[in-house]
Short mmCIF file of C-alpha atoms in Angstrom, two decimals:
data_model
loop_
_atom_site.label_atom_id
_atom_site.label_comp_id
_atom_site.label_asym_id
_atom_site.label_seq_id
_atom_site.Cartn_x
_atom_site.Cartn_y
_atom_site.Cartn_z
CA MET A 908 -5.62 23.76 -2.74
CA LEU A 909 -5.98 22.60 -0.19
CA PRO A 910 -3.55 20.58 1.80
CA PRO A 911 -5.18 16.99 2.21
CA ARG A 912 -6.91 15.66 5.88
CA ARG A 913 -5.57 14.07 8.52
CA PRO A 914 -7.48 11.31 9.29
CA PRO A 915 -8.91 11.55 13.08
CA ARG A 916 -6.62 10.77 15.40
CA LEU A 917 -8.05 7.66 18.03
CA PRO A 918 -8.28 9.38 21.79
CA LEU A 919 -5.33 7.93 23.28
CA LYS A 920 -6.93 5.89 26.30
CA ALA A 921 -8.26 3.83 22.48
CA ILE A 922 -4.84 3.39 21.68
CA PHE A 923 -4.09 2.24 24.78
CA TYR A 924 -7.34 -0.37 25.35
CA ASP A 925 -6.72 -1.79 21.66
CA SER A 926 -3.10 -2.10 22.10
CA PHE A 927 -3.98 -4.04 25.81
CA LEU A 928 -6.79 -6.71 24.65
CA SER A 929 -4.62 -7.39 21.01
CA ASN A 930 -1.26 -7.37 22.77
CA GLY A 931 -3.35 -9.39 25.05
CA LEU A 932 -4.38 -12.10 22.72
CA LEU A 933 -2.14 -11.82 21.01
CA LEU A 934 0.34 -14.06 24.65
CA PHE A 935 -3.04 -15.72 25.48
CA THR A 936 -1.73 -17.30 21.92
CA ALA A 937 1.07 -18.23 22.67
CA PHE A 938 0.68 -19.59 26.32
CA VAL A 939 -1.68 -21.89 25.19
CA ILE A 940 0.68 -23.32 22.20
CA VAL A 941 3.75 -22.74 24.88
CA GLY A 942 1.25 -24.97 27.90
CA ALA A 943 -0.57 -27.50 24.60
CA PHE A 944 3.39 -28.26 23.82
CA ILE A 945 4.40 -29.17 27.68
CA VAL A 946 0.89 -30.72 28.25
CA MET A 947 2.52 -33.21 25.35
CA PHE A 948 6.12 -33.90 26.56
CA ARG A 949 5.08 -34.52 30.44
CA LEU A 950 1.71 -36.62 28.94
CA LEU A 951 4.94 -38.85 27.01
CA ASN A 952 6.81 -38.95 30.19
CA VAL A 953 3.27 -40.19 32.12
CA LEU A 954 3.01 -43.26 29.43
CA ILE A 955 7.05 -43.87 29.68
CA LYS A 956 6.48 -44.58 33.51
CA MET A 957 3.15 -47.00 32.45
CA GLN A 958 5.11 -48.49 29.49
CA GLN A 959 7.34 -48.71 32.68
CA ILE A 960 5.52 -50.51 35.34
CA GLN A 961 3.69 -52.52 32.97
CA ILE A 962 6.81 -54.11 31.84
CA TYR A 963 7.61 -54.80 35.30
CA LYS A 964 3.88 -56.26 36.42
CA GLU A 965 4.52 -59.34 33.44
CA GLN A 966 7.87 -60.13 32.93
CA GLY A 967 9.05 -58.83 36.71
CA PHE A 968 10.99 -57.17 38.96
CA GLU A 969 14.24 -58.62 36.83
CA ALA A 970 13.15 -57.38 33.79
CA PHE A 971 11.58 -54.35 35.47
CA GLN A 972 15.44 -53.80 36.58
CA GLU A 973 17.81 -54.60 33.47
CA ALA A 974 15.12 -51.55 30.98
CA GLN A 975 16.55 -49.38 34.26
CA ALA A 976 19.98 -50.30 33.38
CA ARG A 977 20.20 -50.28 29.11
CA PRO A 978 22.15 -47.63 28.37
CA MET A 979 20.35 -44.26 28.00
CA GLU A 980 19.29 -44.05 24.06
CA ASN A 981 20.54 -40.96 22.07
CA PHE A 982 18.86 -37.87 22.79
CA TRP A 983 17.78 -36.68 18.28
CA ASN A 984 16.45 -40.61 18.31
CA ASN A 985 14.17 -40.51 21.79
CA MET A 986 12.40 -38.03 20.89
CA TYR A 987 11.88 -37.94 17.39
CA LYS A 988 10.67 -42.44 18.69
CA ARG A 989 7.72 -40.01 21.23
CA TRP A 990 7.10 -37.56 18.67
CA THR A 991 7.01 -40.61 16.17
CA LYS A 992 5.35 -43.84 17.96
CA VAL A 993 8.10 -44.73 15.56
CA VAL A 994 7.04 -49.16 15.84
CA PRO A 995 10.15 -51.14 15.18
CA VAL A 996 9.75 -54.13 12.14
CA GLU A 997 10.59 -56.85 14.60
CA LYS A 998 7.34 -55.64 17.05
CA GLU A 999 5.06 -54.94 13.60
CA GLU A 1000 3.20 -58.55 13.93
CA ASP A 1001 1.50 -56.52 18.20
CA ILE A 1002 0.18 -53.91 16.46
CA LEU A 1003 -1.12 -56.42 13.33
CA PHE A 1004 -4.30 -56.63 12.16
CA ASP A 1005 -6.20 -60.37 11.59
CA HIS A 1006 -7.46 -59.21 8.04
CA ASN A 1007 -5.62 -59.90 4.55
CA TYR A 1008 -6.79 -58.41 1.22
CA ASP A 1009 -5.03 -59.30 -1.54
CA GLY A 1010 -1.80 -60.05 0.47
CA ILE A 1011 -2.05 -56.90 1.79
CA LYS A 1012 -2.27 -56.45 6.17
CA GLU A 1013 -3.06 -53.79 7.73
CA LEU A 1014 -0.79 -52.01 11.03
CA ASP A 1015 -2.40 -51.13 14.37
CA ASN A 1016 -0.35 -47.25 14.45
CA SER A 1017 -1.60 -45.15 16.44
CA LEU A 1018 -1.10 -40.93 15.06
CA PRO A 1019 1.35 -39.32 15.68
CA PRO A 1020 2.09 -36.82 18.55
CA TRP A 1021 2.57 -34.44 17.00
CA TRP A 1022 0.47 -34.42 14.57
CA VAL A 1023 -1.86 -34.48 17.75
CA ALA A 1024 -0.48 -32.33 18.95
CA MET A 1025 -0.42 -29.89 16.25
CA PHE A 1026 -4.61 -30.85 15.98
CA TYR A 1027 -5.41 -29.32 19.11
CA ILE A 1028 -3.63 -26.44 19.04
CA THR A 1029 -5.28 -25.08 15.79
CA ILE A 1030 -8.37 -25.90 17.19
CA ALA A 1031 -7.15 -23.72 20.43
CA PHE A 1032 -6.02 -20.49 17.53
CA ALA A 1033 -9.18 -21.06 16.10
CA GLY A 1034 -11.80 -20.78 19.43
CA ILE A 1035 -9.11 -17.64 19.68
CA TYR A 1036 -9.59 -16.40 16.70
CA LEU A 1037 -13.28 -16.29 16.42
CA PHE A 1038 -12.52 -14.09 20.17
CA TYR A 1039 -10.35 -12.53 18.19
CA PHE A 1040 -12.18 -11.87 15.16
CA HIS A 1041 -16.49 -11.64 16.27
CA VAL A 1042 -16.80 -12.01 18.93
CA SER A 1043 -14.26 -8.82 21.24
CA GLY A 1044 -14.84 -6.91 17.61
CA VAL A 1045 -10.98 -5.87 18.39
CA GLY A 1046 -9.72 -7.60 14.77
CA LYS A 1047 -10.65 -6.09 12.17
CA SER A 1048 -13.08 -7.99 8.73
CA SER A 1049 -11.42 -8.46 5.66
CA LYS A 1050 -14.39 -6.35 4.59
CA GLU A 1051 -13.00 -3.63 7.28
CA GLN A 1052 -9.11 -4.35 6.89
CA TYR A 1053 -9.96 -2.88 3.27
CA GLU A 1054 -11.73 -0.03 3.82
CA VAL A 1055 -9.22 1.09 5.92
CA GLU A 1056 -6.35 0.41 3.87
CA VAL A 1057 -8.52 2.10 0.34
CA LYS A 1058 -8.57 5.04 2.81
CA LYS A 1059 -5.17 5.58 3.11
CA ALA A 1060 -4.32 5.12 -0.59
CA GLU A 1061 -7.03 8.30 -1.02
CA ILE A 1062 -4.89 9.96 1.98
CA ALA A 1063 -1.47 8.95 -0.67
CA ILE A 1064 -3.61 9.45 -3.39
CA ALA A 1065 -4.43 12.96 -1.54
CA ALA A 1066 -0.96 14.15 -0.67
CA PHE A 1067 0.30 12.97 -4.29
CA GLN A 1068 -2.06 15.21 -6.12
CA ALA A 1069 -0.75 18.46 -3.93
CA LYS A 1070 2.48 18.57 -4.70
CA GLN A 1071 1.28 17.74 -8.27
CA ALA A 1072 -0.31 21.07 -7.82
CA ASP A 1073 2.80 22.79 -9.36
CA LYS A 1074 3.28 22.05 -12.21
CA VAL A 1075 3.03 22.20 -15.53
CA ASP A 1076 2.80 20.79 -18.60
CA GLU A 1077 4.08 22.99 -20.54
CA GLU A 1078 3.74 21.79 -23.85
CA ASN A 1079 0.52 21.41 -23.89
CA LEU A 1080 -0.81 25.14 -22.37
CA VAL A 1081 -3.72 26.48 -22.64
CA PRO A 1082 -4.06 30.32 -21.46
CA LEU A 1083 -6.29 29.68 -17.87
CA GLU A 1084 -9.08 31.42 -17.85
CA LYS A 1085 -11.03 30.80 -14.62
CA GLU A 1086 -11.38 34.74 -12.26
CA THR A 1087 -9.27 32.96 -9.22
CA ASP A 1088 -6.40 32.01 -11.41
CA ILE A 1089 -6.45 35.70 -13.43
CA ALA A 1090 -6.50 37.62 -10.45
CA ALA A 1091 -3.18 35.54 -8.82
CA GLY A 1092 -1.42 35.91 -12.30
CA LYS A 1093 -2.65 40.41 -11.41
CA THR A 1094 -1.17 40.82 -8.37
CA LEU A 1095 2.06 38.86 -9.11
CA PHE A 1096 2.36 40.85 -12.85
CA THR A 1097 1.81 44.59 -9.50
CA THR A 1098 5.33 42.73 -7.01
CA ASN A 1099 7.37 41.78 -10.22
CA CYS A 1100 6.80 43.84 -13.76
CA VAL A 1101 5.29 46.50 -12.43
CA ALA A 1102 8.76 47.85 -12.39
CA CYS A 1103 9.36 46.87 -15.95
CA HIS A 1104 6.93 46.76 -17.51
CA GLY A 1105 4.46 49.05 -16.11
CA ALA A 1106 1.07 48.85 -14.57
CA LEU A 1107 -0.83 48.68 -16.87
CA GLY A 1108 1.66 46.38 -19.38
CA GLU A 1109 2.25 50.15 -21.51
CA GLY A 1110 5.84 49.27 -21.63
CA GLY A 1111 8.93 50.97 -20.16
CA VAL A 1112 12.29 49.10 -19.95
CA GLY A 1113 10.33 46.12 -20.81
CA PRO A 1114 8.50 46.66 -24.27
CA ASN A 1115 4.82 46.64 -23.88
CA MET A 1116 2.78 43.99 -23.30
CA THR A 1117 -1.70 45.29 -25.05
CA ASP A 1118 0.26 45.40 -28.50
CA ASN A 1119 0.39 42.74 -30.78
CA PHE A 1120 3.82 43.14 -31.42
CA TRP A 1121 6.57 40.48 -29.49
CA ILE A 1122 9.69 39.65 -29.58
CA HIS A 1123 10.10 36.24 -27.65
CA GLY A 1124 6.85 35.40 -29.37
CA GLY A 1125 3.45 36.10 -28.06
CA SER A 1126 1.25 32.78 -27.62
CA VAL A 1127 0.98 31.69 -23.99
CA LYS A 1128 3.60 29.05 -24.29
CA ASN A 1129 5.97 31.81 -25.77
CA ILE A 1130 5.21 33.84 -22.62
CA TYR A 1131 5.41 31.41 -20.57
CA GLN A 1132 8.65 30.51 -21.70
CA THR A 1133 9.68 33.61 -21.76
CA ILE A 1134 9.54 34.66 -18.04
CA LYS A 1135 10.74 30.88 -16.83
CA ASN A 1136 13.77 30.97 -18.54
CA GLY A 1137 13.87 35.29 -18.56
CA VAL A 1138 16.29 37.40 -20.99
CA PRO A 1139 19.12 37.43 -19.48
CA GLU A 1140 21.16 40.20 -22.15
CA LYS A 1141 17.98 42.49 -21.71
CA GLY A 1142 18.28 42.32 -17.71
CA MET A 1143 15.47 40.59 -17.37
CA ILE A 1144 16.52 37.29 -15.19
CA ALA A 1145 14.20 33.88 -15.24
CA TRP A 1146 11.91 33.79 -12.25
CA SER A 1147 12.22 29.67 -12.50
CA ASN A 1148 13.78 30.51 -9.23
CA GLN A 1149 11.12 32.29 -8.24
CA LEU A 1150 7.78 31.74 -8.83
CA ARG A 1151 5.96 27.91 -9.37
CA PRO A 1152 5.31 26.55 -12.44
CA ALA A 1153 2.20 27.13 -12.37
CA ASP A 1154 2.11 30.46 -10.67
CA MET A 1155 4.21 31.69 -13.05
CA HIS A 1156 1.22 30.17 -15.88
CA ARG A 1157 -1.40 31.90 -13.76
CA LEU A 1158 1.30 35.55 -14.73
CA ALA A 1159 1.28 34.92 -18.43
CA SER A 1160 -3.02 33.94 -18.91
CA TYR A 1161 -2.50 37.89 -17.02
CA ILE A 1162 -1.01 39.23 -19.99
CA LEU A 1163 -2.90 38.01 -22.07
CA THR A 1164 -5.52 39.50 -20.69
CA LEU A 1165 -3.58 42.62 -21.01
CA GLN A 1166 -4.12 42.37 -25.21
CA GLY A 1167 -6.32 45.84 -26.94
CA THR A 1168 -5.95 47.33 -23.74
CA ASN A 1169 -4.61 49.92 -24.60
CA PRO A 1170 -3.25 51.89 -21.90
CA PRO A 1171 -2.12 55.58 -22.13
CA ASN A 1172 1.40 57.25 -23.22
CA GLY A 1173 2.12 53.00 -24.72
CA LYS A 1174 5.06 52.26 -25.35
CA ALA A 1175 6.32 52.69 -28.99
CA PRO A 1176 5.95 47.87 -30.53
CA GLU A 1177 8.96 45.98 -30.27
CA GLY A 1178 9.74 43.13 -32.55
CA THR A 1179 6.96 40.93 -34.64
CA GLU A 1180 3.25 41.37 -35.03
CA PHE A 1181 2.14 37.74 -33.23
CA VAL A 1182 -1.18 36.76 -34.89
CA PRO A 1183 -2.45 32.72 -33.51
CA GLU A 1184 -1.95 30.67 -35.08
CA ALA A 1185 -5.97 29.65 -35.51
CA ALA A 1186 -6.36 33.69 -36.74
CA ALA A 1187 -3.50 33.36 -39.54
CA THR A 1188 -5.17 29.67 -41.41
CA PRO A 1189 -8.05 31.24 -41.60
CA GLN A 1190 -11.01 28.83 -43.83
CA ASP A 1191 -10.99 29.65 -48.17
CA THR A 1192 -13.88 31.65 -47.75
CA THR A 1193 -13.49 32.08 -52.24
CA ALA A 1194 -14.61 28.89 -53.48
CA THR A 1195 -17.92 28.24 -55.09
CA PRO A 1196 -20.56 26.09 -53.49
CA ALA A 1197 -22.25 23.05 -55.54
CA GLU A 1198 -25.29 23.36 -56.90
CA PRO A 1199 -27.84 22.42 -54.51
CA ALA A 1200 -29.12 18.47 -55.73
CA ALA A 1201 -32.29 18.67 -57.09
CA PRO A 1202 -35.67 17.01 -55.40
CA ILE A 1203 -36.65 13.84 -56.65
CA GLY A 1204 -39.46 14.09 -59.32
CA SER A 1205 -39.22 17.26 -59.88
CA GLY A 1206 -38.71 16.26 -63.73
CA GLN A 1207 -35.76 18.25 -64.00
#
């Protein structure tokens, strides 16, 4: 099995420009957000100065000096009031609307500055998002991201299947029939088995592979297990340390093709005769067949 093809690599120049645009847009977004916070902070300072000037105009310079001479408020309390524009309860009458609905009164509160800042940040983010994903062509749409992930999954599946190619289900082995598998099994037999079993499987130190007599069973599963585990007491090594499971399967399948070839100088049979299960339980053909039914209207 051929190894899975790797996806084509993008040129270094294209990768550089894609990375540059992506990082540039991220930096631009960060600058916009930071800039929005700075602008809001400066705006709050301007509003405070305008409030101080209004106090100076309405209440005189003494009131302004008194406001300036007041001790500075705690930093966190000050920031909380700035970002929420909380109106003290004693001053709610100044922002109270004239209408009254069943005793329910309405205050003319302004939107909290933090909410306004977030609103403008989301507008800026939406513009950047629109440009990045729908105008510049750099960002991938949801469909494109899905297709990329599918390709990655297909490559991972192919790689996994390539690793599983050498695994064999030993409980459900069947003889291989493809010419390529049989040819590979013959090559393995010639390389590893000829010294003991002969070039044609006629036997030598090891038993004859061409007759119907087997010491450890003659099914493809039996032969596979014999190859895998070896027969140490007879000097046959366990080939599982040298051959892959798929190769042992090919070798076992090739050995079965030697059945009945009757090569010259064949070694005498050893073991017991092996009869395949399908042949061991033939159908009973001695039963008397049932008489055919008489045709309708025959009068019999």
